[in-house]
Short mmCIF file of C-alpha atoms in Angstrom, two decimals:
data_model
loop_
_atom_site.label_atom_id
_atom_site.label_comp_id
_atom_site.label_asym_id
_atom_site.label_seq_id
_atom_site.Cartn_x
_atom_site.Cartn_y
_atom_site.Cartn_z
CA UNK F 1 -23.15 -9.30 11.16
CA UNK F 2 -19.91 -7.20 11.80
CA UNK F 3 -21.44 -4.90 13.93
CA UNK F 4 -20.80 -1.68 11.27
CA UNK F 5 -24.10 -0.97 9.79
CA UNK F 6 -24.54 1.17 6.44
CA UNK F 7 -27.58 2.23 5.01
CA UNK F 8 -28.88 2.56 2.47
CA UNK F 9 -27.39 -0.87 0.60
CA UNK F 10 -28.20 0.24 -2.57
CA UNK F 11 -29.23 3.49 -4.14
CA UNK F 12 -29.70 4.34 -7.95
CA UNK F 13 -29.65 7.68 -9.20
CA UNK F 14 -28.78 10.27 -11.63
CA UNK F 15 -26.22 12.07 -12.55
CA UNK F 16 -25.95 16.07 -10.83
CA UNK F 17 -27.38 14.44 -7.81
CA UNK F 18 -26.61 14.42 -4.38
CA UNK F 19 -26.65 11.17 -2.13
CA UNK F 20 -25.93 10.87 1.78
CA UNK F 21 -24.29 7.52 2.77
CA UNK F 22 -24.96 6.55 6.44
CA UNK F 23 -22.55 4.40 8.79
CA UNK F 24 -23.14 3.49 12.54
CA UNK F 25 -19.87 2.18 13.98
CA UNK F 26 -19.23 -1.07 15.71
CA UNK F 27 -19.97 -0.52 19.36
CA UNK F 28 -17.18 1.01 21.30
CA UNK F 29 -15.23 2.14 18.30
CA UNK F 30 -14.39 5.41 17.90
CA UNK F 31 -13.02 5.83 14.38
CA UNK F 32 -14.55 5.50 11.20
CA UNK F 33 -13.38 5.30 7.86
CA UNK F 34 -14.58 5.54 4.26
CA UNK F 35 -13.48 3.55 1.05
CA UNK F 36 -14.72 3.37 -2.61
CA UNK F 37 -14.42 0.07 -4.00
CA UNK F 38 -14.99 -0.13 -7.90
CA UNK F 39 -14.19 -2.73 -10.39
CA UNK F 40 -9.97 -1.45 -11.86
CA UNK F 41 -9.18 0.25 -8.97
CA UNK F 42 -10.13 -2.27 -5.70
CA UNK F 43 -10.10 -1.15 -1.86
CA UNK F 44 -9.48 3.25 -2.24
CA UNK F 45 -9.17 5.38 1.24
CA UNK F 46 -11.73 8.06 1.64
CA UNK F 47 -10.97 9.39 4.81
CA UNK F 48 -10.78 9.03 8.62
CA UNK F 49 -12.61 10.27 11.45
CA UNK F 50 -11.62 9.72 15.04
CA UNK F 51 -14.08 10.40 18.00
CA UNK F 52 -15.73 13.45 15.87
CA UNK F 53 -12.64 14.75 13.98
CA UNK F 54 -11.53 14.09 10.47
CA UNK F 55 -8.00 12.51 11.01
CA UNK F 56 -6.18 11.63 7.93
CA UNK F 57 -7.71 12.11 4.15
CA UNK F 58 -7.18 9.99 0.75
CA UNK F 59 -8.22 10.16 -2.19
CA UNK F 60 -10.96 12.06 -1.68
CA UNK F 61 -12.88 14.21 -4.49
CA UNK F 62 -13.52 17.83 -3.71
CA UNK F 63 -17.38 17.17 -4.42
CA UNK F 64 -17.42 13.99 -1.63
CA UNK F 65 -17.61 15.35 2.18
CA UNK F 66 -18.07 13.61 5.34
CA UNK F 67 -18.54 14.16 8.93
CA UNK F 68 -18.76 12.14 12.11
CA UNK F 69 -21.71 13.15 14.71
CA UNK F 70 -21.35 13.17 18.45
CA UNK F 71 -22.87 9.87 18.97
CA UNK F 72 -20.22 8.57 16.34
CA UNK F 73 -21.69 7.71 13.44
CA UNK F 74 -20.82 9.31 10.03
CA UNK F 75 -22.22 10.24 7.05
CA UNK F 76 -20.68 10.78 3.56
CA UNK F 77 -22.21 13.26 1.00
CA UNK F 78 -21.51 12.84 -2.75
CA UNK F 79 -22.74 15.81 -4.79
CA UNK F 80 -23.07 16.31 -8.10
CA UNK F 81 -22.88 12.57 -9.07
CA UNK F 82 -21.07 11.77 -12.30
CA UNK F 83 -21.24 8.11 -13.93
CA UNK F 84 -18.09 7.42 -12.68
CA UNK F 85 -19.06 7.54 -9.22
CA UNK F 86 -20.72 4.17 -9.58
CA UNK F 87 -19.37 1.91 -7.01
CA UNK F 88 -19.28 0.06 -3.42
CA UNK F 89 -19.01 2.56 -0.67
CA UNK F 90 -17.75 0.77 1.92
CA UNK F 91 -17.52 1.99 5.97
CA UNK F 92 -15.09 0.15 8.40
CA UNK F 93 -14.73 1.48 12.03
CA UNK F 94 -11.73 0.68 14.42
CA UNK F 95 -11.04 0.71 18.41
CA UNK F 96 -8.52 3.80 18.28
CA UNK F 97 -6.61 5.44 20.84
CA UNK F 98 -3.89 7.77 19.78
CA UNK F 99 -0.57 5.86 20.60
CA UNK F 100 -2.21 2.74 20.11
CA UNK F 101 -1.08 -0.06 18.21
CA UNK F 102 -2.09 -1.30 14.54
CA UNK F 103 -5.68 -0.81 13.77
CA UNK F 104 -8.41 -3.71 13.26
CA UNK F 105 -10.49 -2.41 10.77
CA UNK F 106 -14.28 -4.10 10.73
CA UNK F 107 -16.06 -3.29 7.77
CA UNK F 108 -19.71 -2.93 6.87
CA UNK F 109 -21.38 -4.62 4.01
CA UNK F 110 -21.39 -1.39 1.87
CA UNK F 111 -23.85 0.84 0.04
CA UNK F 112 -23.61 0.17 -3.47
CA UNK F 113 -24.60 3.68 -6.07
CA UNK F 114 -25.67 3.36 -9.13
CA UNK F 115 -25.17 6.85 -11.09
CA UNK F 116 -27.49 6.72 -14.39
CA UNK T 1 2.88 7.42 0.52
CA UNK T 2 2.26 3.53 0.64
CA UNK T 3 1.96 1.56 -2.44
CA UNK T 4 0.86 -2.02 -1.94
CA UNK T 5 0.83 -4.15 -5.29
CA UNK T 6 -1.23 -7.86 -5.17
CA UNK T 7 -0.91 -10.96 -7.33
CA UNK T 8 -1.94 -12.89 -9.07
CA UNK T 9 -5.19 -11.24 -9.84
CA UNK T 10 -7.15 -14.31 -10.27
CA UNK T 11 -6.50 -17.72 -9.19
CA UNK T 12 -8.22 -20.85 -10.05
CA UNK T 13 -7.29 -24.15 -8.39
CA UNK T 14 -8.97 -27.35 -7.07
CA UNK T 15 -10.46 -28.62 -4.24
CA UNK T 16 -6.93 -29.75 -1.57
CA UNK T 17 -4.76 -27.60 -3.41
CA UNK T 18 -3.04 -25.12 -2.00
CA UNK T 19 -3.28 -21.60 -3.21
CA UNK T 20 -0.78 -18.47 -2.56
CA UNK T 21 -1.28 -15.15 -2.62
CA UNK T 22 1.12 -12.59 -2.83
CA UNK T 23 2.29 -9.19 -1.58
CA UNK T 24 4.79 -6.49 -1.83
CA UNK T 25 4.68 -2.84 0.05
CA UNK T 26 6.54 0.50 -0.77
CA UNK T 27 7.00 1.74 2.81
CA UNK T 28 9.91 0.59 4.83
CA UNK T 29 7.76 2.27 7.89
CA UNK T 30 5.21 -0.42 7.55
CA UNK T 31 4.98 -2.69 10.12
CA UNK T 32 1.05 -4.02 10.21
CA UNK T 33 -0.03 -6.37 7.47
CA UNK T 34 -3.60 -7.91 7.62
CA UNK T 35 -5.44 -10.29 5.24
CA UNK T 36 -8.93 -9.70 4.13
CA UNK T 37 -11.70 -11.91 2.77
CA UNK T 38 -14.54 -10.34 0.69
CA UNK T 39 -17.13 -12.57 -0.16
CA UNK T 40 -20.14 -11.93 -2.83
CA UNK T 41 -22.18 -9.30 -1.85
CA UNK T 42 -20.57 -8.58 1.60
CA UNK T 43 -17.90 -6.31 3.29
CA UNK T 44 -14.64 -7.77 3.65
CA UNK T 45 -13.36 -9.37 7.03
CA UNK T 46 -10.28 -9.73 8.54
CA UNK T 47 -9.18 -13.31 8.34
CA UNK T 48 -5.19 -12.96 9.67
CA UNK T 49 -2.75 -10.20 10.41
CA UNK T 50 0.94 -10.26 11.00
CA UNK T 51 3.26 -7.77 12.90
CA UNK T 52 6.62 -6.86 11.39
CA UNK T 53 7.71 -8.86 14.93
CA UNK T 54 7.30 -11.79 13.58
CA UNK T 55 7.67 -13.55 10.64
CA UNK T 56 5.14 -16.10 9.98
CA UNK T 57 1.61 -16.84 11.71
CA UNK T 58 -1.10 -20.02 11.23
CA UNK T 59 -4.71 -20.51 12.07
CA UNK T 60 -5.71 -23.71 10.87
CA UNK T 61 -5.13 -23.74 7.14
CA UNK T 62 -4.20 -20.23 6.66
CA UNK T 63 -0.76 -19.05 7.20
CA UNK T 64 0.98 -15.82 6.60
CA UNK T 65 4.51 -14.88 5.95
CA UNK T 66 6.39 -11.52 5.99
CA UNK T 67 9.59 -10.88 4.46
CA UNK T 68 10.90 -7.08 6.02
CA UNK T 69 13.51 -7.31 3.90
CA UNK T 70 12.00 -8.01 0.53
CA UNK T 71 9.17 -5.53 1.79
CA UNK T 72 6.78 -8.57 0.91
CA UNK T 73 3.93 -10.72 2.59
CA UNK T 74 2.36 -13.75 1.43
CA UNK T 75 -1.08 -15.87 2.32
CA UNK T 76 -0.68 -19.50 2.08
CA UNK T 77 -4.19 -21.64 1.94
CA UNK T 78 -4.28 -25.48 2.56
CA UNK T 79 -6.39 -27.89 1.74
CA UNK T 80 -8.63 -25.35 0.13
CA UNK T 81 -12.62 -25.89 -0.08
CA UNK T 82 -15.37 -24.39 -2.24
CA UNK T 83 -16.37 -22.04 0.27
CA UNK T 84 -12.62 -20.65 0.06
CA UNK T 85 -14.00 -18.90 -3.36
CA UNK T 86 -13.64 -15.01 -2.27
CA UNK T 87 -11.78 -11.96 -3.23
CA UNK T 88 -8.39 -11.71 -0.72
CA UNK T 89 -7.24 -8.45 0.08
CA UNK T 90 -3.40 -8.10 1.44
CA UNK T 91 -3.32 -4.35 3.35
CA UNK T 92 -0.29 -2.93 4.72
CA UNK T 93 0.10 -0.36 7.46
CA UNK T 94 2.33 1.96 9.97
CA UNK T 95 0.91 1.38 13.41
CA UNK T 96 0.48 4.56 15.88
CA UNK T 97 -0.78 7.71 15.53
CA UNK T 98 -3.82 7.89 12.40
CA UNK T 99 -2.23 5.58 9.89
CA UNK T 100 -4.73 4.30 7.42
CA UNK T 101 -4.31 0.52 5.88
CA UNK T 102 -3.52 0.72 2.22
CA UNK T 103 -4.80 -1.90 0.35
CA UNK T 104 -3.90 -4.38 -2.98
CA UNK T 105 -6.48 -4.45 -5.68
CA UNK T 106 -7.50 -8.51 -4.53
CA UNK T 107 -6.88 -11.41 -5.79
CA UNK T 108 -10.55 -13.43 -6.75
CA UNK T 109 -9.51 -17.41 -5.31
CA UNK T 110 -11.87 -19.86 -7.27
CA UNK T 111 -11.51 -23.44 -5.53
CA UNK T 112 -13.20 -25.87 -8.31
CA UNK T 113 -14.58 -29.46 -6.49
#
């Protein structure tokens, strides 16, 4: 157990949907960040939140939002769900200061969607 | 912004081999480069990192290398074993401020016994 919990681990649905995508952060961390992992195109950076505040942004479709609550965890919203959607959504959260050095990135075991 | 390209993308070998894995980065500005294992139906983990401070690092069987230079990183595995089998994932990275790791699209090890 890393300590980054995601929820739900899989979800199947259809497409012009909308699914929320839960992550709780490893203790003490105060940064979270999204990625979509699919088959061609491995390991792709969502975005960042830091202690509440989105912080740096990918490759991140204008129909995907996410936000990160006062007690730190974050949720990602995918709206109207195309096939191509289907993939691992993956959390990872990180100690992060601003200044500090290189970020350890811990990683959850993912929600994996399923857009029919 | 950072490009990070992995290969081979598959890689078979057998059981005491060693295997290699290999890197190369875009940004010059880089400086954090960290190894990640996935296994089947799990997140991946961290497994080693390296700072552009130094050039090589071990623990145990696994050893890393950077090359500034060359802008490329490599993963060495010794004496590899079945449960070795995994995705890798190199990442590369500026440290400071709100950099985000970039990551190579993984090479899947298969260590046959």
């Amino acid at each position: 157990d890393s300590g980054v919990t995601q929820t739900p681990k899989h979800l199947i649905t259809a497409t012009g949907q909308r699914v929320t995508l839960r992550c709780s952060p490893r203790s003490g961390d105060l940064s979270v960040y999204w990625y979509q992992q699919s088959l061609d195109q491995g390991l792709q950076f969502l975005i960042q939140y830091y202690n509440g505040e989105e912080r740096a942004k990918g490759n991140i479709l204008e129909r995907f939002s996410a936000q990160q609550f006062p007690d730190l965890h974050s949720e990602l919203n995918l709206s109207s769900l195309e096939l191509g959607d289907s993939a691992l959504y993956f959390c990872a959260s990180s100690v992060r200061t601003v200044g500090s050095g290189a970020n350890v990135l811990t990683f959850g075991a993912g929600s994996r969607l399923t857009v029919l | 912004g950072e490009n990070v390209e992995q290969h081979p993308s598959t890689l078979s070998v057998q059981e005491g081999d060693s295997a290699v894995i290999k890197c190369t980065y875009s940004d010059s500005a880089s400086n954090y480069f960290p190894w990640y294992k996935q296994e089947l139906g799990k997140g991946p983990q961290l497994i080693i990192d390296i700072r552009s401070n130094v050039g090589e690092k071990k623990d145990q069987r696994i050893a890393v290398t950077l090359n500034k230079t060359a802008k490329h990183f490599s993963l060495h595995i010794t004496e590899t074993q079945p449960e070795d089998s995994a995705v890798y994932f190199c990442a590369a990275s500026k440290s400071g401020g709100y950099s985000t790791l970039t990551f190579g699209k993984g090479t899947m090890l298969l260590v046959s016994p």
